[in-house]
Amino acid sequence: MDMSWVGELRAFVEACKKDPALLVDPSLAFLRDYLTSLGADLPAAAAAKSGPKVPTHPTPLISVPINEEDGTDMRDPTVETDELDADIVESDLELEGDVVQPDHSDAPQKMGDPSFEVTEESRDASQKEKGMATEAISEGKLQEAVEHLTKAILLNPTSAMMYATRASVFIKMKKPAAAIRDANAALQINPDSAKGYKTRGMANSMLGKWEEAARDLHAASNIDYDYEIKATLKKVEPNAHKIVEHRRKYDRLWKERNDKKSERDRLRRRAEAQAAYEKERGASNHQVEACLVVSLAVVCLEECVVTFLELPRGCCVPQHQLNTYLRSSMTTI
């Protein structure tokens, strides 16, 4: 079979690639129908000439994200990568008020035995020790006051007031850890102990635990308000408020950072999916071009067969006439 028509066929395909409108020619209706049956995606004009058909290539499920404000392509997001990858460094808070070193190195004070059976005699003895402690406090003998209150607690371990009173002495001695232990014991016995909340709040303020201090002092003032609580709150509340606002600020910054990072990752995944789709679509187009070449070759062969069938029986066609016919057939197509 003479393959001299292949060059012209290739030239025709190249011409169609440069100007797809060539396929609109009415004489190529049979070719358009054939390409459509192979699943080819014809140009809009050529498809219209071929009549209504169901599109063989659906509209891409993934659209290119466009920034509505400036119309920029967001497939390659340029969100502040360095900013998102860097940690947020929190600034230091400037807080007012002095704090003391915690007295954790001191041996824990003696605590009462909850299972101890308190009698009338032991309760009276406990009150006597408490009175002696009060006298020692007035004289500034704080260590002696602690010793008397310890005896009072051992004699009556069910008294929240005894623990709270010793806690107040530890506050004066600048031993906040010991004061907190006694305040916790007082509140365990009596959850409504105003003095327990007050002493624990004051101890927390000494340790610079401003939020905990404000919470305890407010609880104490709700039960039994006094001017000492008011004075302490005046020092504690500004610091507690600064801490709350500081936390809110950086919680917001971290949330914004994480939201931006999530959006960047989402756009990256979307862009990768778009690129994969376009790559697959490009491969599909190459297959369509190959189908076009094959189909044109088939059409030419079919035309040749039809022509030969129409020749009179026994007729012999010279080679040069056959070549001329093939070239004229390609020109017509």
Short mmCIF file of C-alpha atoms in Angstrom, two decimals, residues 18-270:
data_model
loop_
_atom_site.label_atom_id
_atom_site.label_comp_id
_atom_site.label_asym_id
_atom_site.label_seq_id
_atom_site.Cartn_x
_atom_site.Cartn_y
_atom_site.Cartn_z
CA LYS A 18 -3.16 25.36 14.90
CA ASP A 19 -6.67 26.20 13.70
CA PRO A 20 -9.33 23.83 15.14
CA ALA A 21 -11.96 25.81 13.20
CA LEU A 22 -10.95 23.78 10.11
CA LEU A 23 -13.05 20.95 11.48
CA VAL A 24 -16.17 23.12 11.07
CA ASP A 25 -16.16 22.52 7.32
CA PRO A 26 -19.50 20.84 6.38
CA SER A 27 -17.63 18.28 4.28
CA LEU A 28 -15.99 16.97 7.48
CA ALA A 29 -19.26 16.21 9.28
CA PHE A 30 -18.54 12.47 8.99
CA LEU A 31 -15.11 13.06 10.60
CA ARG A 32 -16.57 15.09 13.46
CA ASP A 33 -19.13 12.38 14.18
CA TYR A 34 -16.43 9.74 14.15
CA LEU A 35 -14.16 11.70 16.51
CA THR A 36 -17.08 12.29 18.84
CA SER A 37 -17.76 8.55 18.97
CA LEU A 38 -14.13 8.06 20.06
CA GLY A 39 -14.62 10.48 22.94
CA ALA A 40 -12.76 13.44 21.44
CA ASP A 41 -13.37 16.91 22.90
CA LEU A 42 -14.11 19.04 19.80
CA PRO A 43 -13.89 22.86 19.71
CA ALA A 44 -17.14 24.63 20.52
CA ALA A 45 -17.86 25.63 16.90
CA ALA A 46 -17.13 22.15 15.55
CA ALA A 47 -19.19 20.54 18.29
CA ALA A 48 -22.15 22.76 17.38
CA LYS A 49 -21.92 21.61 13.75
CA SER A 50 -21.96 18.01 14.90
CA GLY A 51 -25.35 18.44 16.62
CA PRO A 52 -26.24 18.07 20.31
CA LYS A 53 -24.23 15.56 22.29
CA VAL A 54 -23.41 14.71 25.87
CA PRO A 55 -20.00 16.13 26.78
CA THR A 56 -17.44 13.37 27.09
CA HIS A 57 -15.18 15.44 29.35
CA PRO A 58 -16.96 16.83 32.40
CA THR A 59 -16.29 20.29 33.69
CA PRO A 60 -13.29 20.15 36.05
CA LEU A 61 -14.41 19.48 39.59
CA ILE A 62 -11.58 21.65 40.83
CA SER A 63 -11.67 25.31 39.96
CA VAL A 64 -8.73 27.64 40.28
CA PRO A 65 -9.20 29.68 43.48
CA ILE A 66 -9.18 33.40 42.77
CA ASN A 67 -8.76 36.15 45.34
CA GLU A 68 -11.95 38.19 45.04
CA GLU A 69 -10.20 41.39 46.16
CA ASP A 70 -7.29 41.53 43.70
CA GLY A 71 -8.10 38.69 41.27
CA THR A 72 -4.80 36.90 41.90
CA ASP A 73 -4.37 33.18 41.27
CA MET A 74 -4.24 31.41 44.62
CA ARG A 75 -3.07 28.01 43.37
CA ASP A 76 0.43 28.86 44.56
CA PRO A 77 -0.41 30.51 47.88
CA THR A 78 2.17 32.93 49.19
CA VAL A 79 0.88 33.33 52.71
CA GLU A 80 3.62 34.57 54.96
CA THR A 81 5.40 31.21 55.16
CA ASP A 82 8.29 32.40 57.30
CA GLU A 83 5.90 34.14 59.66
CA LEU A 84 3.72 31.05 59.99
CA ASP A 85 6.65 28.70 60.50
CA ALA A 86 8.18 30.89 63.22
CA ASP A 87 7.05 30.56 66.81
CA ILE A 88 5.20 33.42 68.43
CA VAL A 89 7.42 34.93 71.11
CA GLU A 90 5.38 36.29 73.97
CA SER A 91 6.42 39.60 75.44
CA ASP A 92 7.12 39.94 79.14
CA LEU A 93 4.40 41.29 81.39
CA GLU A 94 5.14 44.25 83.59
CA LEU A 95 3.39 43.48 86.87
CA GLU A 96 3.28 45.55 90.02
CA GLY A 97 3.92 44.22 93.51
CA ASP A 98 6.65 42.30 95.30
CA VAL A 99 6.71 38.53 95.60
CA VAL A 100 8.53 36.30 98.05
CA GLN A 101 10.39 33.07 97.52
CA PRO A 102 8.24 30.05 98.38
CA ASP A 103 9.11 28.38 101.66
CA HIS A 104 9.11 24.86 100.25
CA SER A 105 12.41 24.08 101.95
CA ASP A 106 10.81 24.41 105.38
CA ALA A 107 9.53 21.27 107.05
CA PRO A 108 5.72 21.04 106.82
CA GLN A 109 3.92 22.08 109.98
CA LYS A 110 2.15 19.52 112.12
CA MET A 111 -1.44 18.88 111.14
CA GLY A 112 -4.27 17.47 113.23
CA ASP A 113 -5.59 13.92 113.02
CA PRO A 114 -9.11 13.99 111.52
CA SER A 115 -9.96 10.75 113.33
CA PHE A 116 -9.13 12.25 116.73
CA GLU A 117 -12.16 12.22 119.02
CA VAL A 118 -12.63 15.74 120.35
CA THR A 119 -13.92 15.91 123.91
CA GLU A 120 -15.20 18.84 125.86
CA GLU A 121 -11.93 18.98 127.79
CA SER A 122 -9.76 18.93 124.64
CA ARG A 123 -11.91 21.63 123.05
CA ASP A 124 -11.49 23.86 126.11
CA ALA A 125 -7.75 23.21 126.15
CA SER A 126 -7.61 24.10 122.45
CA GLN A 127 -9.33 27.42 123.09
CA LYS A 128 -6.85 28.15 125.88
CA GLU A 129 -3.91 27.58 123.52
CA LYS A 130 -5.56 29.84 120.95
CA GLY A 131 -5.86 32.61 123.54
CA MET A 132 -2.16 32.31 124.34
CA ALA A 133 -1.38 32.47 120.62
CA THR A 134 -3.41 35.66 120.27
CA GLU A 135 -1.42 37.24 123.07
CA ALA A 136 1.87 36.17 121.46
CA ILE A 137 0.78 37.70 118.14
CA SER A 138 0.03 41.01 119.81
CA GLU A 139 3.55 40.99 121.23
CA GLY A 140 5.08 40.15 117.84
CA LYS A 141 6.15 36.68 118.99
CA LEU A 142 5.03 34.92 115.82
CA GLN A 143 6.94 31.66 116.24
CA GLU A 144 5.56 31.29 119.74
CA ALA A 145 2.08 31.96 118.37
CA VAL A 146 2.56 29.17 115.79
CA GLU A 147 3.52 26.75 118.56
CA HIS A 148 0.41 27.56 120.59
CA LEU A 149 -1.83 27.26 117.54
CA THR A 150 -0.25 23.92 116.63
CA LYS A 151 -1.18 22.60 120.09
CA ALA A 152 -4.68 24.00 119.64
CA ILE A 153 -5.04 22.19 116.30
CA LEU A 154 -3.83 18.89 117.71
CA LEU A 155 -6.37 19.20 120.55
CA ASN A 156 -9.21 20.09 118.16
CA PRO A 157 -8.40 19.07 114.54
CA THR A 158 -12.02 19.69 113.49
CA SER A 159 -11.79 23.47 113.88
CA ALA A 160 -11.41 25.33 110.60
CA MET A 161 -10.80 28.55 112.54
CA MET A 162 -7.67 27.13 114.20
CA TYR A 163 -6.10 26.30 110.83
CA ALA A 164 -7.10 29.65 109.33
CA THR A 165 -5.67 31.54 112.32
CA ARG A 166 -2.34 29.72 112.05
CA ALA A 167 -2.38 30.44 108.30
CA SER A 168 -2.70 34.17 109.06
CA VAL A 169 0.38 33.94 111.29
CA PHE A 170 2.35 32.26 108.50
CA ILE A 171 1.32 35.17 106.25
CA LYS A 172 2.90 37.57 108.74
CA MET A 173 6.03 35.38 108.79
CA LYS A 174 6.14 35.48 104.95
CA LYS A 175 5.70 31.72 104.66
CA PRO A 176 3.04 31.48 101.94
CA ALA A 177 3.43 27.75 101.28
CA ALA A 178 2.71 26.91 104.92
CA ALA A 179 -0.20 29.36 104.92
CA ILE A 180 -1.71 27.68 101.86
CA ARG A 181 -1.50 24.25 103.50
CA ASP A 182 -3.39 25.52 106.56
CA ALA A 183 -5.92 27.43 104.43
CA ASN A 184 -6.62 24.29 102.39
CA ALA A 185 -7.17 22.33 105.59
CA ALA A 186 -9.57 25.00 106.88
CA LEU A 187 -11.55 24.99 103.61
CA GLN A 188 -11.70 21.20 103.61
CA ILE A 189 -13.35 21.32 107.02
CA ASN A 190 -15.52 24.33 106.19
CA PRO A 191 -15.91 25.24 102.49
CA ASP A 192 -17.48 28.55 103.57
CA SER A 193 -14.53 29.68 105.66
CA ALA A 194 -14.01 33.34 104.76
CA LYS A 195 -10.70 33.41 106.63
CA GLY A 196 -9.56 30.29 104.76
CA TYR A 197 -10.15 31.97 101.38
CA LYS A 198 -8.68 35.23 102.61
CA THR A 199 -5.41 33.74 103.91
CA ARG A 200 -4.99 31.55 100.83
CA GLY A 201 -5.63 34.54 98.57
CA MET A 202 -3.05 36.62 100.42
CA ALA A 203 -0.54 33.75 100.28
CA ASN A 204 -1.07 33.38 96.52
CA SER A 205 -0.51 37.12 96.06
CA MET A 206 2.80 36.79 97.92
CA LEU A 207 3.81 34.06 95.44
CA GLY A 208 2.77 36.16 92.43
CA LYS A 209 -0.17 33.90 91.62
CA TRP A 210 -2.36 36.87 90.85
CA GLU A 211 -5.31 35.12 89.24
CA GLU A 212 -5.61 32.53 92.02
CA ALA A 213 -5.26 35.30 94.59
CA ALA A 214 -8.03 37.38 93.03
CA ARG A 215 -10.33 34.38 92.86
CA ASP A 216 -9.83 33.48 96.54
CA LEU A 217 -10.10 37.07 97.74
CA HIS A 218 -13.34 37.61 95.85
CA ALA A 219 -14.71 34.40 97.37
CA ALA A 220 -13.73 35.65 100.84
CA SER A 221 -15.32 39.07 100.28
CA ASN A 222 -18.57 37.42 99.20
CA ILE A 223 -18.71 35.62 102.55
CA ASP A 224 -17.33 38.24 104.94
CA TYR A 225 -15.97 41.47 103.46
CA ASP A 226 -13.30 43.46 105.32
CA TYR A 227 -10.88 46.28 104.52
CA GLU A 228 -7.82 44.03 104.48
CA ILE A 229 -9.37 42.05 101.63
CA LYS A 230 -10.16 45.32 99.82
CA ALA A 231 -6.56 46.54 100.18
CA THR A 232 -5.14 43.26 98.90
CA LEU A 233 -7.54 43.14 95.96
CA LYS A 234 -6.50 46.67 94.99
CA LYS A 235 -2.98 45.31 94.47
CA VAL A 236 -3.95 41.97 93.01
CA GLU A 237 -6.69 42.81 90.50
CA PRO A 238 -4.63 45.00 88.09
CA ASN A 239 -2.06 42.23 87.71
CA ALA A 240 -4.73 39.56 87.31
CA HIS A 241 -6.42 41.69 84.63
CA LYS A 242 -3.12 42.15 82.75
CA ILE A 243 -2.53 38.40 82.78
CA VAL A 244 -6.01 37.66 81.47
CA GLU A 245 -5.65 40.21 78.65
CA HIS A 246 -2.16 38.95 77.84
CA ARG A 247 -3.44 35.39 77.56
CA ARG A 248 -6.37 36.44 75.40
CA LYS A 249 -4.06 38.37 73.09
CA TYR A 250 -1.70 35.45 72.48
CA ASP A 251 -4.51 32.92 72.33
CA ARG A 252 -5.96 35.07 69.54
CA LEU A 253 -2.58 35.34 67.79
CA TRP A 254 -2.03 31.60 67.99
CA LYS A 255 -5.52 30.95 66.67
CA GLU A 256 -5.00 33.38 63.76
CA ARG A 257 -1.64 31.77 63.00
CA ASN A 258 -3.10 28.27 63.05
CA ASP A 259 -6.06 29.37 60.92
CA LYS A 260 -3.70 30.91 58.33
CA LYS A 261 -1.55 27.80 58.34
CA SER A 262 -4.61 25.60 57.85
CA GLU A 263 -5.74 27.82 54.97
CA ARG A 264 -2.28 27.68 53.40
CA ASP A 265 -2.25 23.88 53.66
CA ARG A 266 -5.75 23.72 52.19
CA LEU A 267 -4.75 25.88 49.21
CA ARG A 268 -1.59 23.82 48.71
CA ARG A 269 -3.57 20.58 48.63
CA ARG A 270 -6.08 22.18 46.27
#
